[in-house]
PDB file of C-alpha atoms and ligand atoms in Angstrom:
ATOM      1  CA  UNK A   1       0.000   0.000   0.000  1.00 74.00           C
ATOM      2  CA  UNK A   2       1.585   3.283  -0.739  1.00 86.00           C
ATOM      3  CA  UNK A   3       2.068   5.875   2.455  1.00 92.00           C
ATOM      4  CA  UNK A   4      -0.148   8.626   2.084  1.00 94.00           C
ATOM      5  CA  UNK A   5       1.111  12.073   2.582  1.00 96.00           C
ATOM      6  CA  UNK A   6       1.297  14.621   4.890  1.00 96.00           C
ATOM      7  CA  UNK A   7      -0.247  16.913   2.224  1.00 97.00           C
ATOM      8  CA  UNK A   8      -2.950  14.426   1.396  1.00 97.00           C
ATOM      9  CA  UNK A   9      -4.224  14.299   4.906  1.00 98.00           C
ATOM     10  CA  UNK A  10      -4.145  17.910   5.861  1.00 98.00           C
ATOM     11  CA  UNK A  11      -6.253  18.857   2.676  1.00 98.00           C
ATOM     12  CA  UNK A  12      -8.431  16.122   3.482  1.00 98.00           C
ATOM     13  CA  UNK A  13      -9.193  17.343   6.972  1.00 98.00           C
ATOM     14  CA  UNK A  14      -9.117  21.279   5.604  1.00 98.00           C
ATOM     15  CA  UNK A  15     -11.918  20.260   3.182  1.00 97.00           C
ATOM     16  CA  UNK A  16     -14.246  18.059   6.023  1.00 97.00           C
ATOM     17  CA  UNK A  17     -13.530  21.137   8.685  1.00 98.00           C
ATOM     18  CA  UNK A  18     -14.932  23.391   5.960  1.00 97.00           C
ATOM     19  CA  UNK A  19     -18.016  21.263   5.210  1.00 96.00           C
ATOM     20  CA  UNK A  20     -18.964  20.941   8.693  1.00 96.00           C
ATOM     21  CA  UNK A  21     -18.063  24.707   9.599  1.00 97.00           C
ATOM     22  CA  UNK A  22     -15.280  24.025  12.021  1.00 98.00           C
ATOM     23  CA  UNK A  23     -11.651  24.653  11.698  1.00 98.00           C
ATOM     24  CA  UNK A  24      -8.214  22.893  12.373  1.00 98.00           C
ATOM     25  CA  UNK A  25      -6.378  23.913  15.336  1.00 97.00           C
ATOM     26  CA  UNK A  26      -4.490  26.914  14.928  1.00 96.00           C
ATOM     27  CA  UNK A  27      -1.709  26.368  16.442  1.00 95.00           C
ATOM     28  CA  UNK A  28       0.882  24.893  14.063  1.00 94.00           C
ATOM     29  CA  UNK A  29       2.953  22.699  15.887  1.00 92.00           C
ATOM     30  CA  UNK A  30      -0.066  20.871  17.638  1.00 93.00           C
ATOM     31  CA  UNK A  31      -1.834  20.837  14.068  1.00 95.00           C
ATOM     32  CA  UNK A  32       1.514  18.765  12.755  1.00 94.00           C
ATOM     33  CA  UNK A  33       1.473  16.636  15.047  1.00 93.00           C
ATOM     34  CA  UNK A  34      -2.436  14.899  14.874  1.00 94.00           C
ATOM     35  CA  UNK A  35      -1.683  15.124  10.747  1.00 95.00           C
ATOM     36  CA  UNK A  36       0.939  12.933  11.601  1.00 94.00           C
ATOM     37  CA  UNK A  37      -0.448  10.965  13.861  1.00 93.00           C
ATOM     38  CA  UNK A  38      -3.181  10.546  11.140  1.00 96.00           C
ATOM     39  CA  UNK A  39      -0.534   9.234   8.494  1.00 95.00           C
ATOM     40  CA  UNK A  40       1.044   6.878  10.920  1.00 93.00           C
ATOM     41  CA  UNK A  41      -2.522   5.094  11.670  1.00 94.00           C
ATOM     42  CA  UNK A  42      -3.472   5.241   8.438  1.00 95.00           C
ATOM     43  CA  UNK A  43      -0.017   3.966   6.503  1.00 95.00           C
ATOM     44  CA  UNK A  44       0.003   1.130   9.813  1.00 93.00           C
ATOM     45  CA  UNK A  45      -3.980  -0.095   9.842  1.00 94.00           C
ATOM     46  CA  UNK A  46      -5.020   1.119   6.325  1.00 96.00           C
ATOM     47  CA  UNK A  47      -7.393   3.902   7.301  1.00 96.00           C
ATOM     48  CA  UNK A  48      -6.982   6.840   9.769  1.00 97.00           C
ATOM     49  CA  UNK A  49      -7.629   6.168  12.994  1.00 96.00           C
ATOM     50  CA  UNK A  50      -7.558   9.134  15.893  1.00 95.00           C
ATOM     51  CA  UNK A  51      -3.830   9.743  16.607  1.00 93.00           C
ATOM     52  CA  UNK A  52      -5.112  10.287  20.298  1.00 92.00           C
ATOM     53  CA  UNK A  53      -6.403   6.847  21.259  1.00 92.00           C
ATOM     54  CA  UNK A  54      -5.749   3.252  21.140  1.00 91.00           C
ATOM     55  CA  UNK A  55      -6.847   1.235  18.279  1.00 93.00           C
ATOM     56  CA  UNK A  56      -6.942  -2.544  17.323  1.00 93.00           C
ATOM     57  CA  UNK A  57      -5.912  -2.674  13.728  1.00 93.00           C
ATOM     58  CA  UNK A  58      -9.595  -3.994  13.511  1.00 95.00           C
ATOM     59  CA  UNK A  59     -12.146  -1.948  11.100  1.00 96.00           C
ATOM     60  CA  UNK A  60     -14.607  -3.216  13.024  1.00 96.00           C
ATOM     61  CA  UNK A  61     -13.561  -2.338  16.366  1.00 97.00           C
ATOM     62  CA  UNK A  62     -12.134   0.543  15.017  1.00 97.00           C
ATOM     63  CA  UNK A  63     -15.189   2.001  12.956  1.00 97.00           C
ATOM     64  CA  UNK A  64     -16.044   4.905  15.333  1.00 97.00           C
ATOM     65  CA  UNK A  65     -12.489   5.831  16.034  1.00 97.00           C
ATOM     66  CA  UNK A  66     -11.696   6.545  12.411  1.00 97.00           C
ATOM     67  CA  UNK A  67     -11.261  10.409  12.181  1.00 97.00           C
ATOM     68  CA  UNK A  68     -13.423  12.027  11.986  1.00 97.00           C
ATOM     69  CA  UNK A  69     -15.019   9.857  14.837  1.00 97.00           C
ATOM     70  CA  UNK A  70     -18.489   9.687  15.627  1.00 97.00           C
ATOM     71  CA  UNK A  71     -18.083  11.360  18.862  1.00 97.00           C
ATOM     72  CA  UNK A  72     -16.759  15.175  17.058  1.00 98.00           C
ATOM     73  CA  UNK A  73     -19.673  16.865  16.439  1.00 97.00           C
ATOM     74  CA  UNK A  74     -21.063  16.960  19.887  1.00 97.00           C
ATOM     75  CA  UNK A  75     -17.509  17.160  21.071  1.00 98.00           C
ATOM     76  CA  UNK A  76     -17.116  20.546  19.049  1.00 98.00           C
ATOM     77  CA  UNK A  77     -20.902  21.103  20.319  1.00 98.00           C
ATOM     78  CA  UNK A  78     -20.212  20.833  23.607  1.00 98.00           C
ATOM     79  CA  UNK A  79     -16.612  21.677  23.962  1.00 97.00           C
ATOM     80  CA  UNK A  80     -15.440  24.096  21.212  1.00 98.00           C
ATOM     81  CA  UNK A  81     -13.310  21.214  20.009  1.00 97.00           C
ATOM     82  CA  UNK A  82     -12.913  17.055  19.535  1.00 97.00           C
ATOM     83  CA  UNK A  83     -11.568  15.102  21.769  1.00 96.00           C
ATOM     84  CA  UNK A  84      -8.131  15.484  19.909  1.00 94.00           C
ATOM     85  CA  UNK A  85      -8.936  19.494  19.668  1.00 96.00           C
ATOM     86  CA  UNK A  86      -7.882  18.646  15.656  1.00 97.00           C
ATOM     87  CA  UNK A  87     -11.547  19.834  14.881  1.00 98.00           C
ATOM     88  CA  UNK A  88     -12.671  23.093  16.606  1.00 98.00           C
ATOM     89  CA  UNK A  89     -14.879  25.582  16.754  1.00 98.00           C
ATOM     90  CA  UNK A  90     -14.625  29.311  15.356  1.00 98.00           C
ATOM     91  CA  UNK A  91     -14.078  30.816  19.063  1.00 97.00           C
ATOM     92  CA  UNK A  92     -10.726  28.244  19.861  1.00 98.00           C
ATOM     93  CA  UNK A  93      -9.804  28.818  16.232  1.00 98.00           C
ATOM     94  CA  UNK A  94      -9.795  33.227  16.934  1.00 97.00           C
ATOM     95  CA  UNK A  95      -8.280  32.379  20.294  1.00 95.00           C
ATOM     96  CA  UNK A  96     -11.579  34.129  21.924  1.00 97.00           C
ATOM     97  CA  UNK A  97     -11.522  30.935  24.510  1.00 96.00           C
ATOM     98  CA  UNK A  98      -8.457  28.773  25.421  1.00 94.00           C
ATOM     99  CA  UNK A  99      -8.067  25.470  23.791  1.00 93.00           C
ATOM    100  CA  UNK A 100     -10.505  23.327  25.944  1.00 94.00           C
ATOM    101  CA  UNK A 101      -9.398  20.010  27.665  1.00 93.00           C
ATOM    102  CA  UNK A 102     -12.133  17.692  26.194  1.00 95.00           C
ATOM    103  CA  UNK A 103     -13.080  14.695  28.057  1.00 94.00           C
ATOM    104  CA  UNK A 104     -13.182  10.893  26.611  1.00 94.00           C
ATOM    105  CA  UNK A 105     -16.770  10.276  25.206  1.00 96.00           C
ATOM    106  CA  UNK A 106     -16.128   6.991  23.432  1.00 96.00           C
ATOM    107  CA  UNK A 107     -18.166   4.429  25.941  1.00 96.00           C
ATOM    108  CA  UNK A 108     -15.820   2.422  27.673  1.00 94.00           C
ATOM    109  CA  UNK A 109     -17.205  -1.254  26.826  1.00 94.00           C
ATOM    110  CA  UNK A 110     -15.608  -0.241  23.258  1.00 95.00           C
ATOM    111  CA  UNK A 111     -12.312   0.819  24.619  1.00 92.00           C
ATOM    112  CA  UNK A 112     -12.185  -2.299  26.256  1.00 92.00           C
ATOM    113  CA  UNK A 113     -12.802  -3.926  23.160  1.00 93.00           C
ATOM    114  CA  UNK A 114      -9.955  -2.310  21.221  1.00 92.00           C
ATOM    115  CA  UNK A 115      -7.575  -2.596  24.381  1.00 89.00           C
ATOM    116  CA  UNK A 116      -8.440  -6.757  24.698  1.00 90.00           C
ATOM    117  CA  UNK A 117      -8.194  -7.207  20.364  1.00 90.00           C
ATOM    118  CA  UNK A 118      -4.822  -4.993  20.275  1.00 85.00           C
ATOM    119  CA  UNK A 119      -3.217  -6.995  22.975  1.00 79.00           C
ATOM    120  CA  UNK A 120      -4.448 -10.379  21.687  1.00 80.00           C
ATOM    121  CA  UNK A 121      -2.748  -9.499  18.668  1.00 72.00           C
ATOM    122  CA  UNK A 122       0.628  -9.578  20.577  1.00 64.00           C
ATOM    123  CA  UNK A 123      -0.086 -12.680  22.620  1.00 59.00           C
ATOM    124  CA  UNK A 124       2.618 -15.386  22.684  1.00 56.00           C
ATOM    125  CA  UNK A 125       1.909 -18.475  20.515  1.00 45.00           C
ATOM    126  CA  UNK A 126      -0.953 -20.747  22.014  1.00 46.00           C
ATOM    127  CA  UNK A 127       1.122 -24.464  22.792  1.00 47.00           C
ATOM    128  CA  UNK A 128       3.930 -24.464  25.025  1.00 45.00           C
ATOM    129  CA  UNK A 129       5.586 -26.134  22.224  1.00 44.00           C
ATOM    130  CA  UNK A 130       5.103 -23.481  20.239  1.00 40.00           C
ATOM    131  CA  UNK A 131       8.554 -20.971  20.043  1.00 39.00           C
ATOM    132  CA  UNK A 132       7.013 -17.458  20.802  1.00 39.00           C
ATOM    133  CA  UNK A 133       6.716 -15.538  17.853  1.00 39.00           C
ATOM    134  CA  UNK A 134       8.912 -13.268  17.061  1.00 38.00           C
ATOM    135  CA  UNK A 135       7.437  -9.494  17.296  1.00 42.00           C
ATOM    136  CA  UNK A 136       4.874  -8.581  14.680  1.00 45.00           C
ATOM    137  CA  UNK A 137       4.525  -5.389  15.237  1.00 51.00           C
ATOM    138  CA  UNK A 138       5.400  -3.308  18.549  1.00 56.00           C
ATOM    139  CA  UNK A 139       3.882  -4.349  21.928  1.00 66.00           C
ATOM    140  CA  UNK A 140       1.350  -1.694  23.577  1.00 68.00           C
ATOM    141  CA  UNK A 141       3.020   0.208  26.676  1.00 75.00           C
ATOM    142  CA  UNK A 142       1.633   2.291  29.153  1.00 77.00           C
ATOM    143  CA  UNK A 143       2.496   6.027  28.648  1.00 77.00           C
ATOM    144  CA  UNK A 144       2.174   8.996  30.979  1.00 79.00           C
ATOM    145  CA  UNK A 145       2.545  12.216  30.377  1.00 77.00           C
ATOM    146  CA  UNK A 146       5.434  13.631  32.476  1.00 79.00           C
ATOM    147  CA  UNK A 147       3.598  17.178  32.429  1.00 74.00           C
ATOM    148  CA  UNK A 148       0.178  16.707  33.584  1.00 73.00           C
ATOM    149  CA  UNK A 149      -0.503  12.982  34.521  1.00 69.00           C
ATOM    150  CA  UNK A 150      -2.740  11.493  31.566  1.00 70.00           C
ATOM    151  CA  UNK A 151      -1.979   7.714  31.015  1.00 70.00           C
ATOM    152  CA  UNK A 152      -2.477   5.750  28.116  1.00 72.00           C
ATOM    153  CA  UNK A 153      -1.947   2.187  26.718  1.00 70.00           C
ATOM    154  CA  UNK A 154      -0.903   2.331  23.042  1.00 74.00           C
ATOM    155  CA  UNK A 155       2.339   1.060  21.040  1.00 75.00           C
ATOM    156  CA  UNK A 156       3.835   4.714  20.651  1.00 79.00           C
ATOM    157  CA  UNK A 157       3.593   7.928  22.803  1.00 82.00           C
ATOM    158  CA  UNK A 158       1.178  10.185  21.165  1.00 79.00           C
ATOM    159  CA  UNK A 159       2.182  12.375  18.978  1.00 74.00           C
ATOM    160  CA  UNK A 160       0.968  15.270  21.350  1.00 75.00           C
ATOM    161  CA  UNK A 161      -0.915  14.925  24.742  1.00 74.00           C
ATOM    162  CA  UNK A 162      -4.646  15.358  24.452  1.00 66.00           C
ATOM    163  CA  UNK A 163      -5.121  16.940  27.648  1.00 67.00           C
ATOM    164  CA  UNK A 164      -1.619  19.325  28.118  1.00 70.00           C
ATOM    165  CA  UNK A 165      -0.892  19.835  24.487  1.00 69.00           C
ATOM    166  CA  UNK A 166       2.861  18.479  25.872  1.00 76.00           C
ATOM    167  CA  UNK A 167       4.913  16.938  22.799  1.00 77.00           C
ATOM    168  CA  UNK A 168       5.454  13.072  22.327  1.00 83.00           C
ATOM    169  CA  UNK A 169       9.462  13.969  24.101  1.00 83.00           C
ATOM    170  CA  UNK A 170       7.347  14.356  27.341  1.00 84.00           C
ATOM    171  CA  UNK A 171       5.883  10.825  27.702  1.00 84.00           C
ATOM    172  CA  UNK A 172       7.539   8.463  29.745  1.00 83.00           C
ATOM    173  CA  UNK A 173       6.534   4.319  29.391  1.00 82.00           C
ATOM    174  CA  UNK A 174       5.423   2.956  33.057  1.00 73.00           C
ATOM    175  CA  UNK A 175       7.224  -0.248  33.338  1.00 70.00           C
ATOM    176  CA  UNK A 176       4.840  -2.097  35.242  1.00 53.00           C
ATOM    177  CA  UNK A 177       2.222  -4.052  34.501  1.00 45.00           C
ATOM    178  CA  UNK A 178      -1.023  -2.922  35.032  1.00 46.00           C
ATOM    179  CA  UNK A 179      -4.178  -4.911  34.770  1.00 41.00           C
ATOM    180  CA  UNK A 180      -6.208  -2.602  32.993  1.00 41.00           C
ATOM    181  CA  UNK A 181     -10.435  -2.783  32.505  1.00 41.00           C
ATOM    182  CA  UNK A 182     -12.215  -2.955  35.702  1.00 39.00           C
TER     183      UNK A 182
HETATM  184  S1  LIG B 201     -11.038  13.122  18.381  1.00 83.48           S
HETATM  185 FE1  LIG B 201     -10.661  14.552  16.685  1.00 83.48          FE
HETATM  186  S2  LIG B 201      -8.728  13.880  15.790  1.00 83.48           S
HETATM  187 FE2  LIG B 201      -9.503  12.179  17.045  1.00 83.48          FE
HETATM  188  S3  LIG B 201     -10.686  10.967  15.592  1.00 83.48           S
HETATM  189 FE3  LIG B 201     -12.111  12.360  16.588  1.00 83.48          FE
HETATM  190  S4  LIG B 201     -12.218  14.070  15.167  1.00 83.48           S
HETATM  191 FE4  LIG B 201     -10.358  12.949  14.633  1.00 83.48          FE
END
């Protein structure tokens, strides 16, 4: 499959902003950051999932997550901005109100869903006298963000923190285990 670019992406989020009447966030280096995020998911699963959460590789799982997700418009509604804050509103966009910290909306039976199909797609091979595979791809971690706290299980750091706006050089991986899903 060929890697889609950078370019490709942005225009394709300029032209659904402009059809929905919202704009991209204005400030550059946060902006570069989801469009790569975008590419990544999309050149790694085939379509673009949101560079801010977890995702299972799985369309299916994964329908809802694909930006932009089902949960923007009454993110933007509600917030002045998606859950990302890729998508916002005219008053973020003219800097009339701060960037707003938008909370998770996606239920959490389906991010349990993506969280249990992404890890079973690392689990070890099923008979003991099977060799473990080798790694197929890179194992989730648990990433916080060294400049306000928010955790998340994904391969990568994100490309930029959801909450702080902090940059992917701020996430540290938590080396223990933690059972997550209660
Ligand atoms: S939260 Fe924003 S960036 Fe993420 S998928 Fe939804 S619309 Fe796209």
């Amino acid at each position: 499959m060929t890697p889609i670019s950078i370019e490709a992406v942005q225009a394709r989020a300029e032209a659904d902003a402009r059809t929905f009447g919202y704009h991209l966030v204005p400030d550059p280096d946060l902006l570069q950051g989801f469009l790569e995020g975008l590419k990544a998911n999309e050149d790694r699963y085939g379509y673009p999932s949101c560079p801010c959460r977890l995702a299972s590789g799985k369309l299916e799982i994964d329908r809802d997550i694909i930006c932009p997700c089902d949960y923007r418009d009454p993110d933007v509604a509600q917030f002045g901005a998606c859950y990302c804050r890729l998508y916002v509103n005219k008053e973020v966009y003219e800097k009339k109100v701060e960037l707003p910290t938008v909370p998770e909306r996606r239920p959490m039976e389906k991010q349990s869903r993506t969280f249990m199909a992404a890890t079973a797609a690392q689990a070890p091979a099923a008979t003991p006298t099977e060799k473990a595979a080798p790694p197929s791809g890179i194992e989730p971690k648990l990433w916080y963000c060294s400049q306000c706290g928010y955790v998340v299980f994904r391969e990568d750091a994100p490309y930029v923190c959801p909450i702080c706006k902090a940059k992917r050089e701020m996430f540290k991986e938590i080396k223990t285990r933690i059972d997550f899903i209660g």
